[in-house]
Amino acid sequence: MRDVITERTKMKIAVLSGKGGTGKTMLSVNLAAVATPSTYVDCDVEEPNGYLFFKPEDVRPEIVSVLVPSADPNICNGCKECVRFCKFHALAHSGEHLIVFEDVCHSCGGCSLICPLNAITEHPRTVGVVESGRSGEVTIHTGRMNVGEAAGLPIIRKLMKKISESGQERIFIDCPPGSSCTVMESIRDAEFCVLVSEPTIFGTHNLEMIVELVRTFDKPFGVILNKRLDGEKDPSEEYCHRNCLPILGKIPFDHELGILNSEGKIASRENGRFFQMFKDIYDHITECVSI
Amino acid sequence: MKQLLILSGKGGTGKTTLASAIIRLSEAKACADCDVDAPNLHLVMDYKGETERKDYYGLPKAFIDAGLCTHCGSCLEICRFEAVISGKKMHIDPRACEGCGLCERICPVGAIEMHPSVAGELRLLSDPEKGIFSTAQLKMGNGTTGLLVTEVKKQMIKASDNASLAVIDGSPGIGCPVIASITGVDMILIVTEPSLSGISDMDRILDTARRLGSDITVCVNKADTNQKMTEQIRDRCLQMDVPYTGEIPFDPEAVRIVNKGLTLADEKCPAGDAIRSVFENVMNIMNRR
């Protein structure tokens, strides 16, 4: 059965958590490393970290840009039709020329379309980059938003486009924290969601939120209980039991794992014990997906 | 009123744990949770008294009147957010609609209207002893986090006219909600962790905050889990002339205390003692400016 699954076509698995720092990157990096040939996609474009572990080679950057407007001062007559139209308050008129606040523009294209004199044209503005490289049998796509930018969504959209074009492999999507539009976009095409939690009431509260999120999108999912302390109660585990949520695996708080991880090393490549642990989790996930 | 904001870049380094302990230690009469898409501060704050709840409206979203729609497809063609779903009946996916209003504008038969849309809930708690606590919860999958963060801070400031200090818990990352939370604060305390990821993320949040001209200090949580990395962070701060306000050890007791719904200032523990010293250092720097 397992061989049949391995030969299945593309499978996209999103790793998310709501709360930051529960171990999304650690898990998705190691899953990609044991499920080769595979692809790792870093959608945490504000603070991407997966590349620090993979240290990819042959990196090819692709600029991500959005369209922003500007008006030809020789044509614009200051009618302010565009200023009144823009719901995002990205436009103002100084009396002499049109001022564009590019960082609040949503690139809807409305102003250029409705300008009665066709004075407005759009031009690309760089907001970030997607870098693609390789580490062994893992393909790595990293999205990185430029510092000072507000919205990472266009970069995540570019990453999604990239993976829709890639071949038949296992794809692991490392999602941003939270539960806003960027997370939604990151899980949109995923066939399965892995929710990572930690044994704190913070982790549990945010786990409840993303369970709601993945249910809204009818995504099959399972939970990984991370950073388990020996003999301590885990409120996230209790929450899973109360609500009959599938638990995919438990990762103990482990000093060696912590050190490897803090130094940007891929635990499953360094140590056979960790390879087996992540391989077991991966096998459990593929079983869940095939059902 | 002076405002102290806790940020981290990387998630899970201990913003909320630190913020809650500092709120107790400082007896700040105003505080806020600006992590509106994963708020947690309320879980350990235990404010008694009145809670004021208010719907938060994002930008109005498009709505197609199926009775008037002629299926001409103009809206489908111009929408850049893939929010128009064509089918037997044309309709708008409210999760994708960003509220630009272009479809309403160009619809030749006036079948599209913009309808108000609730994007979250604002909560304002007033405890007769502790003071004001402002927080919010963004509705699942919404995108107007920055505006909601601004509202959370606004209602805190409006409600707390006699407070001398406000402590604000921020969100991870460097984007829209973080930039909105930085506006107007007097001091940012960045809490990082001794890992390659923690350092990389600290660099990006430092860069972001410096561009906005903010005063910044840095402390390290779980400092003893990788002493070498902690030293790197300390050196980096020195090089960049960013005040380094201390180190907090990894403390299993901290998890137990937080899981009881308490702050690390409520019970004696090594992490709590270290936070007290960080807090004093930060206040000294803030009061000198």
PDB file of N, CA, C and O in Angstrom, chain B residues 20-88:
ATOM      1  N   SER B  20       3.227  40.076  29.664  1.00  0.00           N
ATOM      2  CA  SER B  20       2.318  39.901  30.800  1.00  0.00           C
ATOM      3  C   SER B  20       3.065  40.120  32.116  1.00  0.00           C
ATOM      4  O   SER B  20       2.536  40.745  33.045  1.00  0.00           O
ATOM      5  N   ALA B  21       4.301  39.626  32.202  1.00  0.00           N
ATOM      6  CA  ALA B  21       5.076  39.811  33.434  1.00  0.00           C
ATOM      7  C   ALA B  21       5.411  41.292  33.633  1.00  0.00           C
ATOM      8  O   ALA B  21       5.350  41.810  34.757  1.00  0.00           O
ATOM      9  N   ILE B  22       5.746  41.981  32.550  1.00  0.00           N
ATOM     10  CA  ILE B  22       6.086  43.415  32.655  1.00  0.00           C
ATOM     11  C   ILE B  22       4.859  44.244  33.042  1.00  0.00           C
ATOM     12  O   ILE B  22       4.957  45.201  33.817  1.00  0.00           O
ATOM     13  N   ILE B  23       3.696  43.842  32.555  1.00  0.00           N
ATOM     14  CA  ILE B  23       2.468  44.566  32.932  1.00  0.00           C
ATOM     15  C   ILE B  23       2.260  44.463  34.450  1.00  0.00           C
ATOM     16  O   ILE B  23       1.952  45.443  35.119  1.00  0.00           O
ATOM     17  N   ARG B  24       2.471  43.268  34.991  1.00  0.00           N
ATOM     18  CA  ARG B  24       2.334  43.078  36.450  1.00  0.00           C
ATOM     19  C   ARG B  24       3.401  43.872  37.213  1.00  0.00           C
ATOM     20  O   ARG B  24       3.099  44.571  38.179  1.00  0.00           O
ATOM     21  N   LEU B  25       4.658  43.747  36.781  1.00  0.00           N
ATOM     22  CA  LEU B  25       5.764  44.393  37.491  1.00  0.00           C
ATOM     23  C   LEU B  25       5.619  45.904  37.478  1.00  0.00           C
ATOM     24  O   LEU B  25       5.883  46.582  38.466  1.00  0.00           O
ATOM     25  N   SER B  26       5.212  46.455  36.345  1.00  0.00           N
ATOM     26  CA  SER B  26       5.151  47.913  36.196  1.00  0.00           C
ATOM     27  C   SER B  26       3.859  48.481  36.759  1.00  0.00           C
ATOM     28  O   SER B  26       3.743  49.678  36.942  1.00  0.00           O
ATOM     29  N   GLU B  27       2.885  47.582  36.998  1.00  0.00           N
ATOM     30  CA  GLU B  27       1.528  48.010  37.368  1.00  0.00           C
ATOM     31  C   GLU B  27       0.999  49.036  36.369  1.00  0.00           C
ATOM     32  O   GLU B  27       0.323  50.003  36.736  1.00  0.00           O
ATOM     33  N   ALA B  28       1.337  48.830  35.098  1.00  0.00           N
ATOM     34  CA  ALA B  28       0.870  49.732  34.038  1.00  0.00           C
ATOM     35  C   ALA B  28      -0.654  49.746  34.029  1.00  0.00           C
ATOM     36  O   ALA B  28      -1.286  48.699  34.101  1.00  0.00           O
ATOM     37  N   LYS B  29      -1.217  50.931  33.944  1.00  0.00           N
ATOM     38  CA  LYS B  29      -2.680  51.061  33.989  1.00  0.00           C
ATOM     39  C   LYS B  29      -3.314  50.934  32.609  1.00  0.00           C
ATOM     40  O   LYS B  29      -4.523  51.053  32.452  1.00  0.00           O
ATOM     41  N   ALA B  30      -2.455  50.729  31.609  1.00  0.00           N
ATOM     42  CA  ALA B  30      -2.984  50.515  30.270  1.00  0.00           C
ATOM     43  C   ALA B  30      -2.160  49.431  29.584  1.00  0.00           C
ATOM     44  O   ALA B  30      -0.938  49.412  29.696  1.00  0.00           O
ATOM     45  N   CYS B  31      -2.839  48.513  28.899  1.00  0.00           N
ATOM     46  CA  CYS B  31      -2.114  47.524  28.114  1.00  0.00           C
ATOM     47  C   CYS B  31      -2.969  47.084  26.931  1.00  0.00           C
ATOM     48  O   CYS B  31      -4.179  47.298  26.910  1.00  0.00           O
ATOM     49  N   ALA B  32      -2.291  46.493  25.944  1.00  0.00           N
ATOM     50  CA  ALA B  32      -3.010  46.096  24.738  1.00  0.00           C
ATOM     51  C   ALA B  32      -2.349  44.880  24.109  1.00  0.00           C
ATOM     52  O   ALA B  32      -1.141  44.675  24.251  1.00  0.00           O
ATOM     53  N   ASP B  33      -3.170  44.067  23.426  1.00  0.00           N
ATOM     54  CA  ASP B  33      -2.661  42.940  22.657  1.00  0.00           C
ATOM     55  C   ASP B  33      -2.869  43.257  21.176  1.00  0.00           C
ATOM     56  O   ASP B  33      -3.993  43.279  20.695  1.00  0.00           O
ATOM     57  N   CYS B  34      -1.772  43.534  20.489  1.00  0.00           N
ATOM     58  CA  CYS B  34      -1.855  43.888  19.070  1.00  0.00           C
ATOM     59  C   CYS B  34      -1.658  42.683  18.154  1.00  0.00           C
ATOM     60  O   CYS B  34      -1.579  42.836  16.935  1.00  0.00           O
ATOM     61  N   ASP B  35      -1.548  41.496  18.721  1.00  0.00           N
ATOM     62  CA  ASP B  35      -1.430  40.295  17.891  1.00  0.00           C
ATOM     63  C   ASP B  35      -2.842  39.836  17.546  1.00  0.00           C
ATOM     64  O   ASP B  35      -3.319  38.807  18.040  1.00  0.00           O
ATOM     65  N   VAL B  36      -3.508  40.600  16.669  1.00  0.00           N
ATOM     66  CA  VAL B  36      -4.953  40.416  16.486  1.00  0.00           C
ATOM     67  C   VAL B  36      -5.333  39.143  15.746  1.00  0.00           C
ATOM     68  O   VAL B  36      -6.487  38.731  15.793  1.00  0.00           O
ATOM     69  N   ASP B  37      -4.390  38.502  15.048  1.00  0.00           N
ATOM     70  CA  ASP B  37      -4.799  37.248  14.412  1.00  0.00           C
ATOM     71  C   ASP B  37      -4.356  36.001  15.172  1.00  0.00           C
ATOM     72  O   ASP B  37      -4.625  34.892  14.737  1.00  0.00           O
ATOM     73  N   ALA B  38      -3.742  36.175  16.336  1.00  0.00           N
ATOM     74  CA  ALA B  38      -3.521  35.065  17.268  1.00  0.00           C
ATOM     75  C   ALA B  38      -3.321  35.637  18.675  1.00  0.00           C
ATOM     76  O   ALA B  38      -2.276  35.475  19.278  1.00  0.00           O
ATOM     77  N   PRO B  39      -4.347  36.320  19.215  1.00  0.00           N
ATOM     78  CA  PRO B  39      -4.184  36.974  20.516  1.00  0.00           C
ATOM     79  C   PRO B  39      -4.138  35.957  21.658  1.00  0.00           C
ATOM     80  O   PRO B  39      -4.871  34.973  21.644  1.00  0.00           O
ATOM     81  N   ASN B  40      -3.256  36.184  22.632  1.00  0.00           N
ATOM     82  CA  ASN B  40      -3.117  35.261  23.764  1.00  0.00           C
ATOM     83  C   ASN B  40      -3.004  35.956  25.111  1.00  0.00           C
ATOM     84  O   ASN B  40      -3.146  35.327  26.147  1.00  0.00           O
ATOM     85  N   LEU B  41      -2.735  37.268  25.083  1.00  0.00           N
ATOM     86  CA  LEU B  41      -2.452  37.968  26.340  1.00  0.00           C
ATOM     87  C   LEU B  41      -3.605  37.839  27.341  1.00  0.00           C
ATOM     88  O   LEU B  41      -3.376  37.711  28.540  1.00  0.00           O
ATOM     89  N   HIS B  42      -4.844  37.832  26.835  1.00  0.00           N
ATOM     90  CA  HIS B  42      -6.012  37.763  27.729  1.00  0.00           C
ATOM     91  C   HIS B  42      -6.036  36.478  28.566  1.00  0.00           C
ATOM     92  O   HIS B  42      -6.655  36.428  29.611  1.00  0.00           O
ATOM     93  N   LEU B  43      -5.313  35.445  28.088  1.00  0.00           N
ATOM     94  CA  LEU B  43      -5.332  34.159  28.793  1.00  0.00           C
ATOM     95  C   LEU B  43      -4.615  34.232  30.140  1.00  0.00           C
ATOM     96  O   LEU B  43      -4.839  33.404  31.012  1.00  0.00           O
ATOM     97  N   VAL B  44      -3.718  35.215  30.302  1.00  0.00           N
ATOM     98  CA  VAL B  44      -2.988  35.329  31.564  1.00  0.00           C
ATOM     99  C   VAL B  44      -3.230  36.675  32.274  1.00  0.00           C
ATOM    100  O   VAL B  44      -2.577  36.957  33.278  1.00  0.00           O
ATOM    101  N   MET B  45      -4.141  37.497  31.763  1.00  0.00           N
ATOM    102  CA  MET B  45      -4.299  38.824  32.368  1.00  0.00           C
ATOM    103  C   MET B  45      -5.342  38.884  33.474  1.00  0.00           C
ATOM    104  O   MET B  45      -5.216  39.668  34.393  1.00  0.00           O
ATOM    105  N   ASP B  46      -6.385  38.094  33.384  1.00  0.00           N
ATOM    106  CA  ASP B  46      -7.390  38.021  34.446  1.00  0.00           C
ATOM    107  C   ASP B  46      -7.918  39.408  34.860  1.00  0.00           C
ATOM    108  O   ASP B  46      -7.803  39.795  36.015  1.00  0.00           O
ATOM    109  N   TYR B  47      -8.460  40.159  33.908  1.00  0.00           N
ATOM    110  CA  TYR B  47      -9.063  41.453  34.231  1.00  0.00           C
ATOM    111  C   TYR B  47     -10.513  41.242  34.644  1.00  0.00           C
ATOM    112  O   TYR B  47     -11.254  40.542  33.970  1.00  0.00           O
ATOM    113  N   LYS B  48     -10.880  41.874  35.755  1.00  0.00           N
ATOM    114  CA  LYS B  48     -12.269  41.790  36.212  1.00  0.00           C
ATOM    115  C   LYS B  48     -12.955  43.111  35.863  1.00  0.00           C
ATOM    116  O   LYS B  48     -12.300  44.113  35.642  1.00  0.00           O
ATOM    117  N   GLY B  49     -14.268  43.073  35.852  1.00  0.00           N
ATOM    118  CA  GLY B  49     -14.987  44.306  35.566  1.00  0.00           C
ATOM    119  C   GLY B  49     -15.602  44.270  34.180  1.00  0.00           C
ATOM    120  O   GLY B  49     -15.748  43.209  33.579  1.00  0.00           O
ATOM    121  N   GLU B  50     -15.904  45.444  33.687  1.00  0.00           N
ATOM    122  CA  GLU B  50     -16.692  45.552  32.469  1.00  0.00           C
ATOM    123  C   GLU B  50     -15.913  45.193  31.201  1.00  0.00           C
ATOM    124  O   GLU B  50     -14.749  45.547  31.078  1.00  0.00           O
ATOM    125  N   THR B  51     -16.557  44.527  30.260  1.00  0.00           N
ATOM    126  CA  THR B  51     -15.963  44.322  28.939  1.00  0.00           C
ATOM    127  C   THR B  51     -16.864  44.969  27.897  1.00  0.00           C
ATOM    128  O   THR B  51     -18.054  44.682  27.823  1.00  0.00           O
ATOM    129  N   GLU B  52     -16.251  45.872  27.128  1.00  0.00           N
ATOM    130  CA  GLU B  52     -17.011  46.533  26.066  1.00  0.00           C
ATOM    131  C   GLU B  52     -16.659  45.832  24.754  1.00  0.00           C
ATOM    132  O   GLU B  52     -15.490  45.714  24.411  1.00  0.00           O
ATOM    133  N   ARG B  53     -17.634  45.348  24.042  1.00  0.00           N
ATOM    134  CA  ARG B  53     -17.378  44.651  22.774  1.00  0.00           C
ATOM    135  C   ARG B  53     -17.928  45.465  21.612  1.00  0.00           C
ATOM    136  O   ARG B  53     -19.009  46.043  21.713  1.00  0.00           O
ATOM    137  N   LYS B  54     -17.167  45.495  20.541  1.00  0.00           N
ATOM    138  CA  LYS B  54     -17.579  46.308  19.396  1.00  0.00           C
ATOM    139  C   LYS B  54     -17.172  45.572  18.121  1.00  0.00           C
ATOM    140  O   LYS B  54     -16.053  45.079  18.023  1.00  0.00           O
ATOM    141  N   ASP B  55     -18.093  45.497  17.165  1.00  0.00           N
ATOM    142  CA  ASP B  55     -17.718  44.895  15.877  1.00  0.00           C
ATOM    143  C   ASP B  55     -16.734  45.813  15.177  1.00  0.00           C
ATOM    144  O   ASP B  55     -16.857  47.028  15.225  1.00  0.00           O
ATOM    145  N   TYR B  56     -15.764  45.195  14.533  1.00  0.00           N
ATOM    146  CA  TYR B  56     -14.819  45.976  13.746  1.00  0.00           C
ATOM    147  C   TYR B  56     -15.142  45.747  12.273  1.00  0.00           C
ATOM    148  O   TYR B  56     -15.188  44.608  11.805  1.00  0.00           O
ATOM    149  N   TYR B  57     -15.383  46.841  11.560  1.00  0.00           N
ATOM    150  CA  TYR B  57     -15.695  46.732  10.140  1.00  0.00           C
ATOM    151  C   TYR B  57     -14.466  47.004   9.298  1.00  0.00           C
ATOM    152  O   TYR B  57     -13.796  48.014   9.472  1.00  0.00           O
ATOM    153  N   GLY B  58     -14.139  46.086   8.412  1.00  0.00           N
ATOM    154  CA  GLY B  58     -13.093  46.345   7.429  1.00  0.00           C
ATOM    155  C   GLY B  58     -13.727  47.107   6.280  1.00  0.00           C
ATOM    156  O   GLY B  58     -14.820  47.663   6.416  1.00  0.00           O
ATOM    157  N   LEU B  59     -13.072  47.146   5.143  1.00  0.00           N
ATOM    158  CA  LEU B  59     -13.663  47.812   3.988  1.00  0.00           C
ATOM    159  C   LEU B  59     -14.907  47.040   3.546  1.00  0.00           C
ATOM    160  O   LEU B  59     -14.923  45.810   3.610  1.00  0.00           O
ATOM    161  N   PRO B  60     -15.953  47.767   3.092  1.00  0.00           N
ATOM    162  CA  PRO B  60     -17.145  47.084   2.571  1.00  0.00           C
ATOM    163  C   PRO B  60     -16.757  46.156   1.422  1.00  0.00           C
ATOM    164  O   PRO B  60     -15.815  46.434   0.677  1.00  0.00           O
ATOM    165  N   LYS B  61     -17.473  45.047   1.294  1.00  0.00           N
ATOM    166  CA  LYS B  61     -17.154  44.080   0.241  1.00  0.00           C
ATOM    167  C   LYS B  61     -18.269  44.018  -0.793  1.00  0.00           C
ATOM    168  O   LYS B  61     -19.430  44.296  -0.485  1.00  0.00           O
ATOM    169  N   ALA B  62     -17.894  43.618  -1.995  1.00  0.00           N
ATOM    170  CA  ALA B  62     -18.847  43.610  -3.100  1.00  0.00           C
ATOM    171  C   ALA B  62     -19.883  42.505  -2.931  1.00  0.00           C
ATOM    172  O   ALA B  62     -19.612  41.455  -2.354  1.00  0.00           O
ATOM    173  N   PHE B  63     -21.077  42.778  -3.450  1.00  0.00           N
ATOM    174  CA  PHE B  63     -22.169  41.824  -3.395  1.00  0.00           C
ATOM    175  C   PHE B  63     -22.952  41.926  -4.699  1.00  0.00           C
ATOM    176  O   PHE B  63     -23.319  43.024  -5.119  1.00  0.00           O
ATOM    177  N   ILE B  64     -23.182  40.784  -5.362  1.00  0.00           N
ATOM    178  CA  ILE B  64     -23.887  40.820  -6.648  1.00  0.00           C
ATOM    179  C   ILE B  64     -25.361  40.464  -6.461  1.00  0.00           C
ATOM    180  O   ILE B  64     -25.686  39.428  -5.881  1.00  0.00           O
ATOM    181  N   ASP B  65     -26.231  41.308  -6.941  1.00  0.00           N
ATOM    182  CA  ASP B  65     -27.668  41.041  -6.914  1.00  0.00           C
ATOM    183  C   ASP B  65     -27.995  40.146  -8.115  1.00  0.00           C
ATOM    184  O   ASP B  65     -28.000  40.596  -9.258  1.00  0.00           O
ATOM    185  N   ALA B  66     -28.259  38.873  -7.828  1.00  0.00           N
ATOM    186  CA  ALA B  66     -28.464  37.894  -8.900  1.00  0.00           C
ATOM    187  C   ALA B  66     -29.660  38.253  -9.773  1.00  0.00           C
ATOM    188  O   ALA B  66     -29.707  37.924 -10.967  1.00  0.00           O
ATOM    189  N   GLY B  67     -30.629  38.949  -9.201  1.00  0.00           N
ATOM    190  CA  GLY B  67     -31.819  39.334  -9.960  1.00  0.00           C
ATOM    191  C   GLY B  67     -31.506  40.351 -11.051  1.00  0.00           C
ATOM    192  O   GLY B  67     -32.193  40.405 -12.075  1.00  0.00           O
ATOM    193  N   LEU B  68     -30.498  41.153 -10.828  1.00  0.00           N
ATOM    194  CA  LEU B  68     -30.167  42.200 -11.805  1.00  0.00           C
ATOM    195  C   LEU B  68     -29.037  41.789 -12.747  1.00  0.00           C
ATOM    196  O   LEU B  68     -28.925  42.304 -13.861  1.00  0.00           O
ATOM    197  N   CYS B  69     -28.189  40.859 -12.280  1.00  0.00           N
ATOM    198  CA  CYS B  69     -26.992  40.475 -13.039  1.00  0.00           C
ATOM    199  C   CYS B  69     -27.360  39.850 -14.380  1.00  0.00           C
ATOM    200  O   CYS B  69     -28.244  39.003 -14.469  1.00  0.00           O
ATOM    201  N   THR B  70     -26.672  40.291 -15.451  1.00  0.00           N
ATOM    202  CA  THR B  70     -26.946  39.750 -16.795  1.00  0.00           C
ATOM    203  C   THR B  70     -25.831  38.819 -17.265  1.00  0.00           C
ATOM    204  O   THR B  70     -25.783  38.445 -18.431  1.00  0.00           O
ATOM    205  N   HIS B  71     -24.921  38.470 -16.357  1.00  0.00           N
ATOM    206  CA  HIS B  71     -23.809  37.575 -16.704  1.00  0.00           C
ATOM    207  C   HIS B  71     -22.911  38.122 -17.802  1.00  0.00           C
ATOM    208  O   HIS B  71     -22.370  37.364 -18.595  1.00  0.00           O
ATOM    209  N   CYS B  72     -22.747  39.428 -17.859  1.00  0.00           N
ATOM    210  CA  CYS B  72     -21.931  39.988 -18.942  1.00  0.00           C
ATOM    211  C   CYS B  72     -20.437  39.706 -18.735  1.00  0.00           C
ATOM    212  O   CYS B  72     -19.662  39.741 -19.682  1.00  0.00           O
ATOM    213  N   GLY B  73     -20.046  39.442 -17.484  1.00  0.00           N
ATOM    214  CA  GLY B  73     -18.652  39.062 -17.222  1.00  0.00           C
ATOM    215  C   GLY B  73     -17.689  40.219 -17.062  1.00  0.00           C
ATOM    216  O   GLY B  73     -16.482  39.992 -16.904  1.00  0.00           O
ATOM    217  N   SER B  74     -18.174  41.453 -17.089  1.00  0.00           N
ATOM    218  CA  SER B  74     -17.265  42.602 -16.953  1.00  0.00           C
ATOM    219  C   SER B  74     -16.515  42.565 -15.634  1.00  0.00           C
ATOM    220  O   SER B  74     -15.310  42.835 -15.572  1.00  0.00           O
ATOM    221  N   CYS B  75     -17.219  42.237 -14.558  1.00  0.00           N
ATOM    222  CA  CYS B  75     -16.595  42.230 -13.228  1.00  0.00           C
ATOM    223  C   CYS B  75     -15.522  41.133 -13.153  1.00  0.00           C
ATOM    224  O   CYS B  75     -14.442  41.334 -12.595  1.00  0.00           O
ATOM    225  N   LEU B  76     -15.852  39.991 -13.731  1.00  0.00           N
ATOM    226  CA  LEU B  76     -14.926  38.857 -13.733  1.00  0.00           C
ATOM    227  C   LEU B  76     -13.615  39.248 -14.407  1.00  0.00           C
ATOM    228  O   LEU B  76     -12.523  38.902 -13.969  1.00  0.00           O
ATOM    229  N   GLU B  77     -13.756  40.012 -15.473  1.00  0.00           N
ATOM    230  CA  GLU B  77     -12.607  40.406 -16.272  1.00  0.00           C
ATOM    231  C   GLU B  77     -11.696  41.398 -15.538  1.00  0.00           C
ATOM    232  O   GLU B  77     -10.477  41.307 -15.629  1.00  0.00           O
ATOM    233  N   ILE B  78     -12.276  42.337 -14.800  1.00  0.00           N
ATOM    234  CA  ILE B  78     -11.448  43.400 -14.210  1.00  0.00           C
ATOM    235  C   ILE B  78     -10.949  43.099 -12.793  1.00  0.00           C
ATOM    236  O   ILE B  78      -9.998  43.719 -12.340  1.00  0.00           O
ATOM    237  N   CYS B  79     -11.574  42.129 -12.105  1.00  0.00           N
ATOM    238  CA  CYS B  79     -11.181  41.885 -10.710  1.00  0.00           C
ATOM    239  C   CYS B  79      -9.810  41.230 -10.650  1.00  0.00           C
ATOM    240  O   CYS B  79      -9.587  40.170 -11.209  1.00  0.00           O
ATOM    241  N   ARG B  80      -8.877  41.881  -9.962  1.00  0.00           N
ATOM    242  CA  ARG B  80      -7.513  41.344  -9.875  1.00  0.00           C
ATOM    243  C   ARG B  80      -7.338  40.406  -8.684  1.00  0.00           C
ATOM    244  O   ARG B  80      -6.265  39.879  -8.459  1.00  0.00           O
ATOM    245  N   PHE B  81      -8.371  40.254  -7.878  1.00  0.00           N
ATOM    246  CA  PHE B  81      -8.235  39.452  -6.654  1.00  0.00           C
ATOM    247  C   PHE B  81      -8.906  38.092  -6.783  1.00  0.00           C
ATOM    248  O   PHE B  81      -9.077  37.383  -5.797  1.00  0.00           O
ATOM    249  N   GLU B  82      -9.319  37.761  -7.999  1.00  0.00           N
ATOM    250  CA  GLU B  82     -10.019  36.499  -8.263  1.00  0.00           C
ATOM    251  C   GLU B  82     -11.180  36.305  -7.298  1.00  0.00           C
ATOM    252  O   GLU B  82     -11.434  35.211  -6.807  1.00  0.00           O
ATOM    253  N   ALA B  83     -11.890  37.416  -7.018  1.00  0.00           N
ATOM    254  CA  ALA B  83     -12.979  37.353  -6.045  1.00  0.00           C
ATOM    255  C   ALA B  83     -14.323  37.085  -6.712  1.00  0.00           C
ATOM    256  O   ALA B  83     -15.289  36.735  -6.044  1.00  0.00           O
ATOM    257  N   VAL B  84     -14.384  37.265  -8.031  1.00  0.00           N
ATOM    258  CA  VAL B  84     -15.653  37.022  -8.725  1.00  0.00           C
ATOM    259  C   VAL B  84     -15.692  35.563  -9.161  1.00  0.00           C
ATOM    260  O   VAL B  84     -14.804  35.088  -9.865  1.00  0.00           O
ATOM    261  N   ILE B  85     -16.704  34.851  -8.681  1.00  0.00           N
ATOM    262  CA  ILE B  85     -16.821  33.438  -9.009  1.00  0.00           C
ATOM    263  C   ILE B  85     -17.963  33.299 -10.010  1.00  0.00           C
ATOM    264  O   ILE B  85     -19.103  33.694  -9.735  1.00  0.00           O
ATOM    265  N   SER B  86     -17.623  32.750 -11.181  1.00  0.00           N
ATOM    266  CA  SER B  86     -18.687  32.613 -12.179  1.00  0.00           C
ATOM    267  C   SER B  86     -19.262  31.215 -12.073  1.00  0.00           C
ATOM    268  O   SER B  86     -18.603  30.263 -11.705  1.00  0.00           O
ATOM    269  N   GLY B  87     -20.512  31.109 -12.375  1.00  0.00           N
ATOM    270  CA  GLY B  87     -21.209  29.833 -12.297  1.00  0.00           C
ATOM    271  C   GLY B  87     -22.609  30.095 -12.765  1.00  0.00           C
ATOM    272  O   GLY B  87     -22.840  31.060 -13.504  1.00  0.00           O
ATOM    273  N   LYS B  88     -23.543  29.287 -12.314  1.00  0.00           N
ATOM    274  CA  LYS B  88     -24.935  29.531 -12.667  1.00  0.00           C
ATOM    275  C   LYS B  88     -25.333  30.945 -12.255  1.00  0.00           C
ATOM    276  O   LYS B  88     -26.001  31.667 -12.982  1.00  0.00           O
TER     277      LYS B  88
END
